[in-house]
Amino acid sequence: MQQTVQPPLKFLPPRLTPWVVSFVQTCLPFWLWFSKGIPRVEVEGGERLVRLYEQFEAGKVRLLVAFRHPTLDDPPCLMYLFSHLLPQVAQQQGIRFRRRPHVLFVYDRGLPLWLGSLAAWGLPRLGGIPILRGRLDRAGLKSSREQFVSGQYPLAVAPEGAVNGLSGFLNPLEPGVAQMGFWAVEDLRKAERPEQVLILPVGLRYYYLRDPRAALDKLLSRMEADCKLPPVKSAHTSQEFLLARILRLGEHLIQVMQRFYERFYVPALPNTDLANVGKAPAEDLELLARLQSLSDLALRVAEQHFGLQPQGDLIERRHRIEQAGWAWIYREDIPDISSLSALELGLANRVASEASFHLWHMRLVETLMVFAVRPVPEQPSLQGLAETALRLWNLLAWIKGKNPAELAPPNLGPRLARFSIGDPLSVSERWPLYQANRRQAVQTLTQDLQAEMERLLKGKPYPQEVVTG
C-alpha cells in the first residue's frame, strides 16, 4: 500500500486489443501450470455453454457470466475455459464459432495497485472494466453497462463481495449482478433490440492432484515456528492430526490478537461493547462469536480513524473503509501534487501514511472474516484443510507486515480447476416483476442466483469424466 500521497485513481477504460488477447490465450496453459501450479482445467456441462455462446454470437442473447471467485487464480482459469475448453466442446458438437471465444471481466480497481504496472497496462487491453467498490463509480458502471449490452464478447462478473479462499464455500452474493441484468433489459428495450438477457451461473472448485499432506505438514510447522508454538510430532499426518494443529494455530492467533486489540485500541474506542471480548476465557465464547467480535473490533479501529459509522455487514464495512482510505491516499482534492509546498507535501504524505496504516486493520479482517463467516468444520476434507491453512498463512503474513498478494503462496502441490456450468437465469422474463417492484425483483434474482451457485458447489466429487484441457 502506498505510504505517500498519490494523484487520484483514474478510470482505466477498456481498450480491447486483439493481439494482446491472442498472446495471453496462447500463453495461458503454460502460465497456469508454471506460475499457478494448475496443469489441468476441466468443465462439466460445457455443452450448455457452447449453446449459449452460439446464441450470443447469433445476436439472440446478451450473456452475463456470474462466476465463482474464491481465489485470485479464478479469472485466468475462466479465460482458459472460454479460449481453450469451449472450442474443444464445440468441435465435438460440430459447431464452429466466428472467432476464438473470449470473455470480458469486471475487476476491482485496486487490483492493478497490487499487481503493478503490467496489470494496469494489460487488463484494459484484455477488455477488462475496473470498478471502485464501496461507492457509486459512475464511470465503471457506465462502461460495464455498455459492454454488457453491445460488447463483442460476454461479460463476466464475480457476484461475491470478497475472495474467501475456500472453493467449497460461497459468500453471500451482492445485488450488483442482478441490477446489471435489469439495466441491460432496459437498455435493449429502449433501443428496440430483441436480444434476451441471461445470467449464467458458473461454479469453480479446486482439487489437489496429489496428496498435499506432506507439504501441508511443512507449512504448519513453519507457521507454528512463527508463533513459537511447541512443535507437534507424529508418525502419521492424518486429517484429524492436521485439523488439530490448524485449530491450535487458530486459537493461538485469536488469543494473541484479542490481547493486542484490548491493550492498544479498546481504551480509545468510545461506546464499544467489545471491551471484554479479549478477557473472556476460550471456553466461554463460541469460536464463531469470538471471530466475529474480533473482526468487528478491528474494523471499528479503522472506522474511527476515518470517521465512519459501523453500518452494514463485514463486507460492506470493509469496502467503505477501503474507499475512505483511498480517498486519503489518492487525493482528488489536489489537482497537482507537484505544486504543493514542502510543508503541504509533508502533511499530505503524513495523511497518506496514516491511512495506509489503518487500512492494515481492514486487510487483516479480509482474511480473518473467512473464519468469522465459516469456522473450520468438524470433519473437513483434505482440500478444505489445505485451503484453511493457506488462509492462516495469509493472516500471518499481514500480521508480520507483508502483503500476501505480493508473495508467492506456499506450494502444496499441483491443482485441478474444475468448472461446472449452471442453468441460465432469464432476466428478460422477470422484467414485468422489475417494473412492479424493482427492489423485490433484484432481491429475488439475487437469491435465485445464490441458490443455483450453491447447487453447483454440491456437484459430483472429483474424479469424474469431464472435458479436460
XYZ file of C-alpha atoms in Angstrom:
469
model
C 0.000 0.000 0.000
C 1.204 3.493 -0.814
C 2.814 5.434 2.044
C 2.888 8.762 0.213
C 0.208 10.956 -1.339
C -0.781 9.987 -4.878
C -2.837 11.563 -7.664
C -6.481 10.427 -7.916
C -7.209 6.948 -9.210
C -8.160 7.332 -12.839
C -10.667 5.182 -14.639
C -8.871 2.692 -16.881
C -11.126 2.445 -19.952
C -11.209 -0.932 -21.714
C -9.007 -0.977 -24.824
C -9.633 -4.405 -26.247
C -6.521 -5.269 -28.282
C -6.776 -8.465 -30.387
C -3.066 -9.278 -30.427
C -2.844 -8.959 -26.630
C -5.865 -11.238 -26.213
C -4.395 -13.773 -28.640
C -0.975 -13.680 -26.963
C -2.413 -14.206 -23.484
C -4.699 -17.005 -24.691
C -1.725 -18.787 -26.233
C 0.387 -18.443 -23.086
C -2.361 -19.354 -20.629
C -1.726 -23.136 -20.392
C 1.967 -22.619 -19.665
C 1.388 -19.706 -17.272
C -1.274 -21.572 -15.298
C 0.992 -24.594 -14.944
C 4.312 -22.950 -14.148
C 3.097 -19.870 -12.261
C -0.075 -21.079 -10.559
C 0.526 -24.820 -10.308
C -2.652 -25.592 -12.276
C -1.805 -28.075 -15.058
C -5.411 -29.149 -15.636
C -8.683 -27.304 -16.172
C -11.950 -29.188 -16.702
C -15.567 -28.313 -17.374
C -18.788 -30.130 -16.590
C -21.800 -29.066 -18.647
C -19.709 -27.486 -21.387
C -22.373 -28.289 -23.970
C -24.710 -25.816 -22.274
C -22.072 -23.103 -22.501
C -21.495 -23.876 -26.191
C -25.199 -23.435 -26.978
C -25.352 -20.135 -25.108
C -22.192 -18.809 -26.741
C -23.551 -19.789 -30.143
C -26.748 -17.865 -29.386
C -24.670 -14.916 -28.215
C -22.729 -14.838 -31.486
C -26.008 -15.074 -33.418
C -27.294 -11.956 -31.644
C -30.086 -13.782 -29.846
C -28.921 -13.265 -26.249
C -26.741 -10.992 -24.151
C -24.805 -13.101 -21.676
C -23.552 -12.185 -18.216
C -21.326 -14.870 -16.663
C -21.629 -14.913 -12.857
C -18.621 -16.975 -11.813
C -17.395 -18.409 -8.522
C -14.397 -16.384 -7.294
C -12.646 -17.941 -4.267
C -9.046 -17.038 -5.285
C -7.048 -14.703 -7.498
C -6.389 -17.663 -9.811
C -10.015 -17.811 -10.979
C -10.066 -15.162 -13.764
C -7.217 -16.729 -15.763
C -8.842 -20.137 -15.318
C -12.133 -18.710 -16.596
C -10.323 -17.215 -19.569
C -8.858 -20.674 -20.236
C -12.352 -22.151 -20.089
C -13.565 -19.833 -22.850
C -10.482 -19.775 -25.067
C -9.447 -23.462 -24.846
C -12.133 -25.759 -23.445
C -15.129 -24.117 -25.108
C -13.732 -24.585 -28.660
C -12.977 -28.251 -27.821
C -16.558 -28.945 -26.750
C -17.898 -27.012 -29.751
C -15.750 -29.070 -32.127
C -17.127 -32.280 -30.620
C -20.615 -30.995 -31.435
C -19.674 -29.905 -34.951
C -20.019 -26.196 -34.112
C -17.611 -23.510 -35.284
C -17.506 -20.062 -33.744
C -16.882 -16.931 -35.797
C -13.855 -16.041 -33.692
C -11.982 -17.611 -30.830
C -14.145 -17.231 -27.709
C -13.182 -14.678 -25.097
C -14.806 -13.111 -22.059
C -14.594 -9.569 -20.660
C -14.036 -9.125 -16.928
C -15.286 -6.571 -14.451
C -12.446 -6.291 -11.937
C -11.683 -4.409 -8.742
C -9.906 -1.103 -9.464
C -7.484 -1.897 -6.659
C -6.145 -4.959 -8.466
C -3.539 -3.061 -10.540
C -2.343 -1.409 -7.324
C -1.349 -4.854 -6.032
C -0.241 -6.450 -9.287
C 1.722 -3.492 -10.667
C 2.124 -1.578 -13.913
C 1.923 -4.660 -16.164
C -1.593 -5.383 -14.887
C -2.567 -1.723 -15.285
C -1.444 -1.962 -18.927
C -2.735 -5.457 -19.718
C -6.142 -5.646 -18.041
C -7.725 -2.884 -20.189
C -6.261 -4.466 -23.335
C -7.943 -7.733 -22.438
C -11.205 -5.795 -22.309
C -11.300 -5.573 -18.512
C -13.520 -2.961 -16.875
C -12.460 -1.574 -13.472
C -14.977 -0.805 -10.751
C -14.460 1.000 -7.448
C -16.139 -0.906 -4.654
C -17.836 0.800 -1.752
C -19.075 3.843 -3.628
C -21.028 4.876 -6.722
C -18.500 4.508 -9.551
C -20.338 6.134 -12.444
C -17.554 5.623 -14.988
C -17.151 1.929 -14.165
C -20.894 1.266 -14.133
C -21.425 3.123 -17.402
C -18.652 1.208 -19.151
C -19.737 -2.205 -17.851
C -23.329 -1.444 -18.821
C -22.266 -0.524 -22.348
C -20.089 -3.616 -22.741
C -22.840 -5.888 -21.438
C -25.330 -4.557 -23.981
C -23.066 -4.021 -27.003
C -19.691 -5.700 -26.400
C -18.455 -8.324 -28.845
C -17.865 -10.817 -26.016
C -19.865 -11.897 -22.941
C -19.252 -10.076 -19.687
C -18.008 -11.907 -16.572
C -18.649 -10.646 -13.039
C -17.932 -12.237 -9.656
C -21.116 -11.712 -7.614
C -19.478 -12.439 -4.254
C -18.439 -9.498 -2.128
C -14.956 -10.818 -1.389
C -12.462 -13.580 -2.162
C -12.627 -16.150 0.639
C -10.000 -18.704 -0.430
C -12.441 -21.608 0.071
C -13.549 -23.260 -3.142
C -16.303 -25.174 -1.338
C -17.948 -22.208 0.373
C -19.918 -19.419 -1.305
C -20.070 -15.934 0.214
C -23.413 -14.099 0.260
C -23.935 -12.551 -3.172
C -24.151 -8.827 -3.754
C -27.114 -7.445 -5.752
C -24.972 -5.760 -8.422
C -25.127 -8.623 -10.918
C -28.926 -8.768 -10.796
C -29.160 -4.995 -11.164
C -26.845 -5.062 -14.184
C -29.118 -7.640 -15.769
C -32.195 -5.442 -15.414
C -30.320 -2.388 -16.683
C -29.385 -4.377 -19.783
C -33.020 -5.328 -20.387
C -33.970 -1.670 -20.019
C -31.278 -0.522 -22.472
C -32.216 -3.164 -25.035
C -35.909 -2.278 -24.849
C -35.134 1.406 -25.336
C -33.046 0.530 -28.386
C -35.833 -1.773 -29.641
C -33.466 -4.717 -29.796
C -34.787 -8.296 -29.499
C -31.960 -9.991 -27.538
C -32.811 -11.842 -24.355
C -30.691 -11.110 -21.263
C -29.335 -14.171 -19.456
C -27.231 -14.599 -16.333
C -25.188 -17.795 -16.421
C -24.027 -19.187 -13.039
C -20.599 -20.829 -13.287
C -19.187 -22.845 -10.409
C -15.487 -23.447 -9.775
C -13.699 -25.772 -7.397
C -10.049 -26.698 -6.994
C -8.645 -30.138 -6.216
C -5.101 -31.216 -5.458
C -3.873 -33.766 -7.960
C -1.678 -35.483 -5.412
C -1.811 -35.878 -1.647
C -0.847 -32.494 -0.111
C -0.377 -33.774 3.450
C 3.440 -33.754 3.448
C 3.572 -30.180 2.104
C 0.788 -29.152 4.480
C 2.730 -30.618 7.411
C 5.751 -28.479 6.498
C 3.626 -25.336 6.120
C 2.032 -25.845 9.530
C 5.472 -26.384 11.064
C 6.662 -23.050 9.628
C 3.631 -21.220 10.984
C 3.987 -22.894 14.379
C 7.591 -21.703 14.465
C 6.471 -18.139 13.615
C 4.142 -18.284 16.617
C 6.711 -20.043 18.840
C 4.306 -22.872 19.443
C 5.883 -26.132 20.593
C 6.298 -28.477 17.628
C 3.910 -31.408 17.409
C 5.437 -34.644 16.234
C 3.574 -37.621 14.855
C 4.468 -40.605 12.736
C 1.305 -40.049 10.698
C -0.194 -36.940 9.115
C -3.824 -37.959 9.327
C -6.568 -35.437 8.602
C -7.530 -35.466 12.287
C -3.947 -34.652 13.287
C -3.685 -31.832 10.726
C -7.057 -30.435 11.832
C -5.924 -30.379 15.463
C -2.815 -28.390 14.510
C -4.840 -25.918 12.435
C -7.260 -25.398 15.315
C -4.370 -24.885 17.726
C -2.844 -22.281 15.422
C -6.181 -20.523 15.014
C -6.835 -20.490 18.740
C -3.387 -19.038 19.399
C -3.836 -16.303 16.794
C -7.235 -15.326 18.202
C -5.890 -15.068 21.740
C -2.849 -13.013 20.714
C -4.893 -10.643 18.560
C -7.546 -10.226 21.245
C -4.890 -9.202 23.748
C -3.317 -6.879 21.179
C -6.537 -5.005 20.426
C -7.641 -4.975 24.063
C -4.403 -3.390 25.219
C -3.739 -0.877 22.474
C -7.089 0.003 20.881
C -10.142 -0.778 23.028
C -9.450 2.060 25.536
C -9.590 4.577 22.656
C -12.880 3.275 21.257
C -15.863 5.076 22.791
C -19.190 3.348 23.398
C -17.948 -0.082 22.398
C -19.425 -3.198 23.917
C -16.396 -5.282 22.951
C -14.039 -4.202 25.725
C -14.318 -7.551 27.486
C -14.031 -9.826 24.457
C -10.326 -10.393 24.927
C -10.783 -11.132 28.636
C -13.253 -13.952 28.162
C -11.785 -17.449 28.528
C -11.817 -19.531 25.385
C -14.498 -21.895 26.639
C -16.938 -19.075 27.390
C -17.395 -17.962 23.816
C -18.098 -19.985 20.724
C -15.422 -19.763 18.054
C -17.805 -18.070 15.631
C -18.795 -15.356 18.119
C -15.176 -14.684 19.069
C -14.087 -14.394 15.444
C -16.946 -12.074 14.562
C -16.274 -9.891 17.605
C -12.580 -9.692 16.776
C -13.353 -8.780 13.149
C -15.834 -6.167 14.327
C -13.300 -4.657 16.698
C -10.556 -4.429 14.060
C -12.956 -2.694 11.666
C -14.045 -0.269 14.403
C -10.433 0.807 14.829
C -10.207 1.736 11.134
C -13.698 3.247 11.072
C -12.883 5.510 13.990
C -9.805 6.826 12.198
C -11.742 7.616 9.005
C -14.807 8.960 10.809
C -17.128 6.182 9.617
C -20.071 4.612 11.381
C -20.104 0.790 11.634
C -23.018 0.175 9.278
C -23.739 -2.959 7.252
C -22.157 -6.400 7.341
C -18.432 -7.099 7.493
C -18.029 -6.998 3.716
C -19.876 -3.691 3.310
C -17.914 -2.115 6.136
C -14.645 -3.311 4.658
C -15.478 -1.772 1.272
C -16.364 1.571 2.861
C -13.121 1.618 4.832
C -11.136 0.821 1.695
C -12.702 3.710 -0.207
C -12.176 6.091 2.704
C -8.507 5.103 2.878
C -8.021 5.521 -0.850
C -9.613 8.973 -0.673
C -6.873 9.997 1.779
C -4.087 8.496 -0.337
C -5.271 9.156 -3.908
C -6.267 12.759 -3.386
C -8.946 14.090 -5.705
C -8.779 17.469 -3.931
C -5.172 18.058 -5.009
C -5.083 18.917 -8.747
C -1.289 18.839 -8.966
C 0.875 17.248 -6.277
C 3.993 18.904 -7.704
C 2.503 22.335 -6.942
C 2.402 21.635 -3.204
C 4.884 23.340 -0.927
C 7.287 21.170 1.042
C 5.142 21.810 4.116
C 1.909 20.825 2.376
C 3.518 17.768 0.792
C 4.819 16.605 4.150
C 1.359 16.860 5.686
C -0.271 15.130 2.707
C 2.252 12.303 2.995
C 1.502 12.029 6.705
C -2.233 11.663 5.985
C -1.499 9.018 3.326
C 0.832 7.114 5.629
C -1.684 7.034 8.476
C -4.453 5.980 6.071
C -2.283 3.143 4.795
C -1.569 2.027 8.341
C -5.239 1.960 9.304
C -6.125 0.061 6.142
C -3.965 -2.687 7.643
C -6.800 -3.487 10.059
C -9.231 -3.790 7.171
C -6.883 -6.082 5.220
C -6.478 -8.204 8.328
C -10.247 -8.659 8.555
C -10.304 -9.509 4.844
C -8.576 -12.754 5.765
C -9.971 -13.151 9.257
C -13.609 -12.837 8.224
C -13.393 -16.073 6.224
C -13.293 -17.871 9.561
C -15.812 -15.452 11.085
C -18.329 -16.450 8.413
C -17.488 -20.134 8.401
C -15.189 -21.644 11.060
C -13.277 -24.826 10.325
C -15.790 -27.683 10.025
C -15.510 -30.638 12.379
C -14.747 -33.090 9.562
C -13.227 -31.074 6.715
C -11.909 -32.598 3.537
C -8.206 -32.658 2.876
C -8.814 -29.915 0.294
C -10.618 -27.852 2.926
C -7.764 -28.307 5.390
C -5.223 -27.136 2.821
C -7.277 -24.063 1.899
C -7.816 -23.193 5.568
C -4.090 -23.466 6.237
C -3.380 -21.128 3.318
C -5.816 -18.590 4.786
C -3.935 -18.799 8.083
C -0.726 -18.197 6.148
C -2.294 -15.061 4.619
C -3.320 -13.881 8.072
C 0.160 -14.409 9.485
C 1.710 -12.586 6.537
C -0.413 -9.493 7.239
C 0.430 -9.590 10.926
C 4.146 -9.823 10.081
C 3.818 -6.731 7.873
C 3.880 -8.412 4.476
C 1.351 -8.257 1.666
C 0.277 -11.813 0.715
C -0.713 -10.582 -2.760
C 2.928 -9.722 -3.397
C 4.250 -13.068 -2.123
C 4.329 -16.456 -3.798
C 1.884 -18.616 -1.815
C 3.136 -21.895 -0.364
C 3.112 -24.671 -2.938
C 1.083 -27.607 -1.650
C 1.125 -29.423 -4.982
C -0.428 -29.213 -8.461
C -4.137 -28.481 -8.653
C -7.071 -29.175 -10.914
C -9.537 -26.348 -11.607
C -12.971 -27.734 -12.399
C -15.826 -25.581 -13.720
C -19.497 -26.501 -13.629
C -21.978 -24.702 -15.872
C -25.322 -23.942 -14.259
C -28.783 -23.268 -15.626
C -29.090 -19.752 -17.108
C -31.457 -17.329 -15.400
C -33.569 -15.237 -17.740
C -33.628 -11.602 -16.682
C -35.886 -10.628 -19.586
C -38.672 -12.877 -18.290
C -38.502 -11.063 -14.942
C -38.910 -7.605 -16.467
C -42.602 -7.234 -15.504
C -41.680 -8.036 -11.904
C -38.923 -5.417 -12.041
C -41.362 -2.801 -13.323
C -43.766 -3.590 -10.494
C -41.195 -3.642 -7.676
C -37.550 -3.042 -8.528
C -36.093 -3.780 -5.121
C -38.003 -7.035 -4.774
C -37.117 -8.171 -8.300
C -33.386 -7.571 -7.719
C -33.540 -9.337 -4.363
C -35.371 -12.356 -5.775
C -32.997 -12.701 -8.723
C -30.013 -12.476 -6.385
C -31.494 -15.182 -4.170
C -32.138 -17.431 -7.173
C -28.573 -16.899 -8.377
C -27.259 -17.736 -4.899
C -29.311 -20.941 -4.842
C -28.055 -22.058 -8.259
C -24.420 -21.353 -7.387
C -24.848 -23.214 -4.100
C -26.221 -26.152 -6.097
C -23.156 -26.132 -8.334
C -20.921 -26.472 -5.276
C -22.698 -29.698 -4.360
C -21.943 -31.419 -7.645
C -20.325 -34.797 -8.079
C -16.996 -35.145 -6.278
C -13.769 -35.427 -8.222
C -12.754 -37.523 -10.116
C -15.354 -37.849 -12.836
C -15.493 -37.874 -16.600
C -15.352 -34.310 -17.808
C -13.741 -32.433 -20.684
C -10.114 -31.807 -19.827
C -7.561 -29.391 -21.242
